[in-house]
Amino acid sequence: MSEQPRILDPHPRVRAILDAAVERLAAAGARTEALGEFIPAQRKLLITRKARLIDRGRVWRLGVFLLSADGVLRLVGITTRAVAPGWPGHQSLSAETRREYRDAAHRGPFREGETINFDAPVLDLDERSLAHSRGVFFLREGLPVVRWSADAPADSARDLGDYLAERIALLIDPPAGA
């Protein structure tokens, strides 16, 4: 079952920043990516059903975040592409897992070559959750900040508004060759 966004009272500054980001991205017609839900292979009685990816909408990729048009913020999870998976190579479990993801995406409702994001957890945006967060997104002195990795020092975190403004600018007008 897909993860439903939690209905909590969002931090007012975070909500304002995300609403402004959605407005800017939508107005610019920024490129979106697919959001999917991965359903692993299942066996019932003698019938095996292959793994599949279900379409769950569109999101903008903004660095460590995925943002949907309704303002739901997620962490980037697993990414694959809807391309032919190739033949099993029996090289490693991780390579075979990635091949299974490509196969599920290729057989799914996605365009050939499309990028699909899944296993992307929804972030709690309420003040209490952000104040106690040890992840990439948290409050520092009451202000929302983001860092590239949960392992990075907390003092390396940047203001959420500045971070999203930079990521949006790169998405709307990418540098030459990107």
Short mmCIF file of N, CA, C and O in Angstrom, two decimals, residues 6-76:
data_model
loop_
_atom_site.label_atom_id
_atom_site.label_comp_id
_atom_site.label_asym_id
_atom_site.label_seq_id
_atom_site.Cartn_x
_atom_site.Cartn_y
_atom_site.Cartn_z
N ARG A 6 0.99 12.43 5.85
CA ARG A 6 0.43 12.62 7.17
C ARG A 6 -0.24 13.99 7.25
O ARG A 6 0.28 14.96 6.72
N ILE A 7 -1.35 14.04 7.91
CA ILE A 7 -2.06 15.31 8.04
C ILE A 7 -1.73 15.89 9.41
O ILE A 7 -2.34 15.53 10.41
N LEU A 8 -0.72 16.73 9.44
CA LEU A 8 -0.30 17.41 10.65
C LEU A 8 -0.24 18.89 10.34
O LEU A 8 -0.23 19.31 9.19
N ASP A 9 -0.19 19.69 11.38
CA ASP A 9 -0.10 21.13 11.19
C ASP A 9 1.32 21.49 10.75
O ASP A 9 2.25 21.41 11.55
N PRO A 10 1.51 21.86 9.48
CA PRO A 10 2.87 22.13 9.01
C PRO A 10 3.45 23.41 9.61
O PRO A 10 2.71 24.34 9.94
N HIS A 11 4.75 23.43 9.75
CA HIS A 11 5.46 24.62 10.21
C HIS A 11 5.11 25.74 9.23
O HIS A 11 5.23 25.57 8.01
N PRO A 12 4.66 26.91 9.70
CA PRO A 12 4.17 27.96 8.80
C PRO A 12 5.23 28.45 7.80
O PRO A 12 4.91 28.70 6.63
N ARG A 13 6.46 28.58 8.23
CA ARG A 13 7.51 29.03 7.30
C ARG A 13 7.78 27.97 6.23
O ARG A 13 7.94 28.30 5.06
N VAL A 14 7.79 26.70 6.62
CA VAL A 14 8.01 25.61 5.66
C VAL A 14 6.87 25.60 4.65
O VAL A 14 7.10 25.51 3.44
N ARG A 15 5.63 25.71 5.14
CA ARG A 15 4.48 25.69 4.22
C ARG A 15 4.56 26.85 3.22
O ARG A 15 4.33 26.67 2.03
N ALA A 16 4.94 28.04 3.67
CA ALA A 16 5.05 29.21 2.79
C ALA A 16 6.15 28.99 1.74
O ALA A 16 5.97 29.31 0.56
N ILE A 17 7.28 28.43 2.15
CA ILE A 17 8.39 28.17 1.23
C ILE A 17 7.97 27.15 0.17
O ILE A 17 8.23 27.33 -1.03
N LEU A 18 7.31 26.08 0.61
CA LEU A 18 6.90 25.04 -0.33
C LEU A 18 5.82 25.54 -1.28
O LEU A 18 5.84 25.23 -2.48
N ASP A 19 4.87 26.32 -0.77
CA ASP A 19 3.83 26.88 -1.64
C ASP A 19 4.44 27.79 -2.70
O ASP A 19 4.05 27.74 -3.88
N ALA A 20 5.41 28.61 -2.32
CA ALA A 20 6.08 29.49 -3.28
C ALA A 20 6.87 28.67 -4.30
O ALA A 20 6.90 29.01 -5.50
N ALA A 21 7.49 27.59 -3.85
CA ALA A 21 8.26 26.73 -4.76
C ALA A 21 7.34 26.07 -5.78
O ALA A 21 7.64 26.06 -6.99
N VAL A 22 6.21 25.55 -5.33
CA VAL A 22 5.25 24.92 -6.25
C VAL A 22 4.76 25.93 -7.27
O VAL A 22 4.69 25.65 -8.47
N GLU A 23 4.45 27.13 -6.80
CA GLU A 23 3.95 28.18 -7.70
C GLU A 23 4.98 28.52 -8.77
O GLU A 23 4.66 28.62 -9.96
N ARG A 24 6.23 28.67 -8.36
CA ARG A 24 7.30 29.02 -9.32
C ARG A 24 7.55 27.88 -10.31
O ARG A 24 7.70 28.12 -11.51
N LEU A 25 7.59 26.66 -9.83
CA LEU A 25 7.83 25.51 -10.70
C LEU A 25 6.70 25.32 -11.70
O LEU A 25 6.93 25.07 -12.88
N ALA A 26 5.46 25.44 -11.23
CA ALA A 26 4.31 25.27 -12.11
C ALA A 26 4.26 26.38 -13.16
O ALA A 26 4.02 26.11 -14.34
N ALA A 27 4.53 27.61 -12.75
CA ALA A 27 4.50 28.74 -13.69
C ALA A 27 5.56 28.59 -14.77
O ALA A 27 5.35 28.98 -15.92
N ALA A 28 6.71 28.01 -14.41
CA ALA A 28 7.80 27.85 -15.36
C ALA A 28 7.64 26.59 -16.22
O ALA A 28 8.40 26.39 -17.17
N GLY A 29 6.68 25.73 -15.87
CA GLY A 29 6.52 24.48 -16.61
C GLY A 29 7.73 23.57 -16.43
O GLY A 29 8.14 22.88 -17.36
N ALA A 30 8.30 23.59 -15.23
CA ALA A 30 9.51 22.81 -14.95
C ALA A 30 9.27 21.32 -15.17
O ALA A 30 8.17 20.81 -14.93
N ARG A 31 10.31 20.64 -15.60
CA ARG A 31 10.27 19.21 -15.88
C ARG A 31 9.98 18.42 -14.61
O ARG A 31 10.56 18.67 -13.56
N THR A 32 9.06 17.48 -14.72
CA THR A 32 8.73 16.60 -13.61
C THR A 32 9.22 15.19 -13.90
O THR A 32 9.58 14.86 -15.03
N GLU A 33 9.22 14.38 -12.87
CA GLU A 33 9.54 12.96 -12.98
C GLU A 33 8.40 12.17 -12.38
O GLU A 33 7.60 12.70 -11.60
N ALA A 34 8.32 10.90 -12.74
CA ALA A 34 7.27 10.04 -12.22
C ALA A 34 7.54 9.64 -10.78
O ALA A 34 8.69 9.45 -10.38
N LEU A 35 6.47 9.51 -10.02
CA LEU A 35 6.52 8.95 -8.68
C LEU A 35 5.80 7.62 -8.76
O LEU A 35 4.69 7.54 -9.29
N GLY A 36 6.44 6.57 -8.30
CA GLY A 36 5.84 5.25 -8.38
C GLY A 36 5.79 4.55 -7.05
O GLY A 36 6.36 5.01 -6.05
N GLU A 37 5.11 3.44 -7.04
CA GLU A 37 5.07 2.55 -5.88
C GLU A 37 5.51 1.18 -6.37
O GLU A 37 4.92 0.61 -7.30
N PHE A 38 6.55 0.63 -5.75
CA PHE A 38 7.08 -0.67 -6.13
C PHE A 38 6.35 -1.76 -5.38
O PHE A 38 6.24 -1.72 -4.16
N ILE A 39 5.82 -2.72 -6.13
CA ILE A 39 5.16 -3.89 -5.56
C ILE A 39 6.05 -5.10 -5.88
O ILE A 39 6.20 -5.45 -7.05
N PRO A 40 6.66 -5.70 -4.88
CA PRO A 40 7.57 -6.82 -5.15
C PRO A 40 6.84 -8.02 -5.77
O PRO A 40 5.61 -8.12 -5.69
N ALA A 41 7.60 -8.91 -6.35
CA ALA A 41 7.03 -10.15 -6.90
C ALA A 41 6.28 -10.89 -5.80
O ALA A 41 6.71 -10.88 -4.64
N GLN A 42 5.16 -11.49 -6.17
CA GLN A 42 4.34 -12.20 -5.19
C GLN A 42 3.96 -13.57 -5.75
O GLN A 42 3.72 -13.72 -6.94
N ARG A 43 3.88 -14.51 -4.87
CA ARG A 43 3.46 -15.85 -5.27
C ARG A 43 2.23 -16.23 -4.47
O ARG A 43 2.23 -16.19 -3.24
N LYS A 44 1.17 -16.60 -5.20
CA LYS A 44 -0.06 -17.08 -4.57
C LYS A 44 -0.40 -18.42 -5.21
O LYS A 44 -0.57 -18.50 -6.43
N LEU A 45 -0.46 -19.40 -4.36
CA LEU A 45 -0.66 -20.77 -4.81
C LEU A 45 0.44 -21.13 -5.80
O LEU A 45 1.60 -21.11 -5.45
N LEU A 46 0.12 -21.43 -7.02
CA LEU A 46 1.14 -21.81 -8.00
C LEU A 46 1.45 -20.70 -8.99
O LEU A 46 2.18 -20.90 -9.95
N ILE A 47 0.87 -19.52 -8.77
CA ILE A 47 1.04 -18.42 -9.72
C ILE A 47 1.97 -17.36 -9.13
O ILE A 47 1.75 -16.88 -8.02
N THR A 48 3.01 -17.03 -9.89
CA THR A 48 3.93 -15.98 -9.47
C THR A 48 3.63 -14.73 -10.28
O THR A 48 3.58 -14.78 -11.52
N ARG A 49 3.44 -13.65 -9.59
CA ARG A 49 3.21 -12.37 -10.25
C ARG A 49 4.50 -11.57 -10.17
O ARG A 49 5.06 -11.40 -9.08
N LYS A 50 4.95 -11.06 -11.31
CA LYS A 50 6.21 -10.30 -11.35
C LYS A 50 6.09 -9.00 -10.57
O LYS A 50 4.99 -8.48 -10.37
N ALA A 51 7.24 -8.50 -10.15
CA ALA A 51 7.28 -7.19 -9.49
C ALA A 51 6.74 -6.14 -10.45
O ALA A 51 6.85 -6.28 -11.67
N ARG A 52 6.16 -5.09 -9.88
CA ARG A 52 5.61 -4.04 -10.75
C ARG A 52 5.77 -2.68 -10.09
O ARG A 52 5.93 -2.58 -8.88
N LEU A 53 5.71 -1.65 -10.93
CA LEU A 53 5.73 -0.27 -10.47
C LEU A 53 4.42 0.37 -10.88
O LEU A 53 4.03 0.31 -12.05
N ILE A 54 3.74 0.97 -9.92
CA ILE A 54 2.46 1.63 -10.16
C ILE A 54 2.70 3.14 -10.20
O ILE A 54 3.44 3.67 -9.36
N ASP A 55 2.07 3.81 -11.12
CA ASP A 55 2.19 5.27 -11.24
C ASP A 55 1.43 5.94 -10.11
O ASP A 55 0.25 5.68 -9.89
N ARG A 56 2.11 6.80 -9.35
CA ARG A 56 1.50 7.54 -8.24
C ARG A 56 1.56 9.05 -8.43
O ARG A 56 1.37 9.80 -7.48
N GLY A 57 1.85 9.51 -9.65
CA GLY A 57 1.83 10.94 -9.90
C GLY A 57 3.16 11.48 -10.40
O GLY A 57 4.02 10.73 -10.85
N ARG A 58 3.29 12.80 -10.30
CA ARG A 58 4.48 13.50 -10.79
C ARG A 58 5.09 14.32 -9.66
O ARG A 58 4.39 14.80 -8.78
N VAL A 59 6.41 14.48 -9.71
CA VAL A 59 7.14 15.26 -8.72
C VAL A 59 8.25 16.03 -9.40
O VAL A 59 8.71 15.66 -10.48
N TRP A 60 8.67 17.10 -8.73
CA TRP A 60 9.88 17.81 -9.15
C TRP A 60 11.02 17.31 -8.28
O TRP A 60 10.88 17.21 -7.06
N ARG A 61 12.16 17.01 -8.90
CA ARG A 61 13.35 16.61 -8.14
C ARG A 61 14.13 17.88 -7.82
O ARG A 61 14.56 18.61 -8.70
N LEU A 62 14.31 18.11 -6.52
CA LEU A 62 15.01 19.30 -6.04
C LEU A 62 16.11 18.87 -5.06
O LEU A 62 15.93 18.93 -3.84
N GLY A 63 17.22 18.41 -5.59
CA GLY A 63 18.32 17.95 -4.75
C GLY A 63 17.93 16.71 -3.97
O GLY A 63 17.63 15.68 -4.55
N VAL A 64 17.90 16.80 -2.66
CA VAL A 64 17.57 15.66 -1.81
C VAL A 64 16.07 15.47 -1.63
O VAL A 64 15.64 14.54 -0.95
N PHE A 65 15.26 16.33 -2.26
CA PHE A 65 13.82 16.30 -2.09
C PHE A 65 13.10 15.99 -3.40
O PHE A 65 13.59 16.29 -4.48
N LEU A 66 11.88 15.49 -3.24
CA LEU A 66 10.90 15.40 -4.31
C LEU A 66 9.69 16.20 -3.83
O LEU A 66 9.23 16.01 -2.70
N LEU A 67 9.19 17.10 -4.67
CA LEU A 67 8.07 17.95 -4.29
C LEU A 67 6.95 17.75 -5.30
O LEU A 67 7.17 17.84 -6.51
N SER A 68 5.74 17.48 -4.80
CA SER A 68 4.59 17.31 -5.68
C SER A 68 3.81 18.62 -5.77
O SER A 68 3.98 19.52 -4.95
N ALA A 69 2.92 18.71 -6.76
CA ALA A 69 2.16 19.93 -7.00
C ALA A 69 1.23 20.26 -5.83
O ALA A 69 0.86 21.42 -5.65
N ASP A 70 0.89 19.26 -5.02
CA ASP A 70 0.03 19.54 -3.86
C ASP A 70 0.85 19.87 -2.61
O ASP A 70 0.30 19.93 -1.51
N GLY A 71 2.16 20.09 -2.77
CA GLY A 71 3.00 20.54 -1.67
C GLY A 71 3.52 19.45 -0.75
O GLY A 71 4.08 19.74 0.29
N VAL A 72 3.36 18.18 -1.15
CA VAL A 72 3.89 17.08 -0.34
C VAL A 72 5.39 16.99 -0.62
O VAL A 72 5.83 16.92 -1.77
N LEU A 73 6.18 16.98 0.44
CA LEU A 73 7.64 16.92 0.34
C LEU A 73 8.11 15.54 0.75
O LEU A 73 7.71 15.03 1.79
N ARG A 74 8.94 14.95 -0.09
CA ARG A 74 9.49 13.62 0.15
C ARG A 74 11.00 13.68 0.05
O ARG A 74 11.55 14.55 -0.62
N LEU A 75 11.65 12.72 0.69
CA LEU A 75 13.08 12.52 0.46
C LEU A 75 13.24 11.69 -0.79
O LEU A 75 12.42 10.82 -1.08
N VAL A 76 14.31 11.94 -1.54
CA VAL A 76 14.60 11.09 -2.69
C VAL A 76 14.85 9.69 -2.17
O VAL A 76 15.54 9.49 -1.17
#
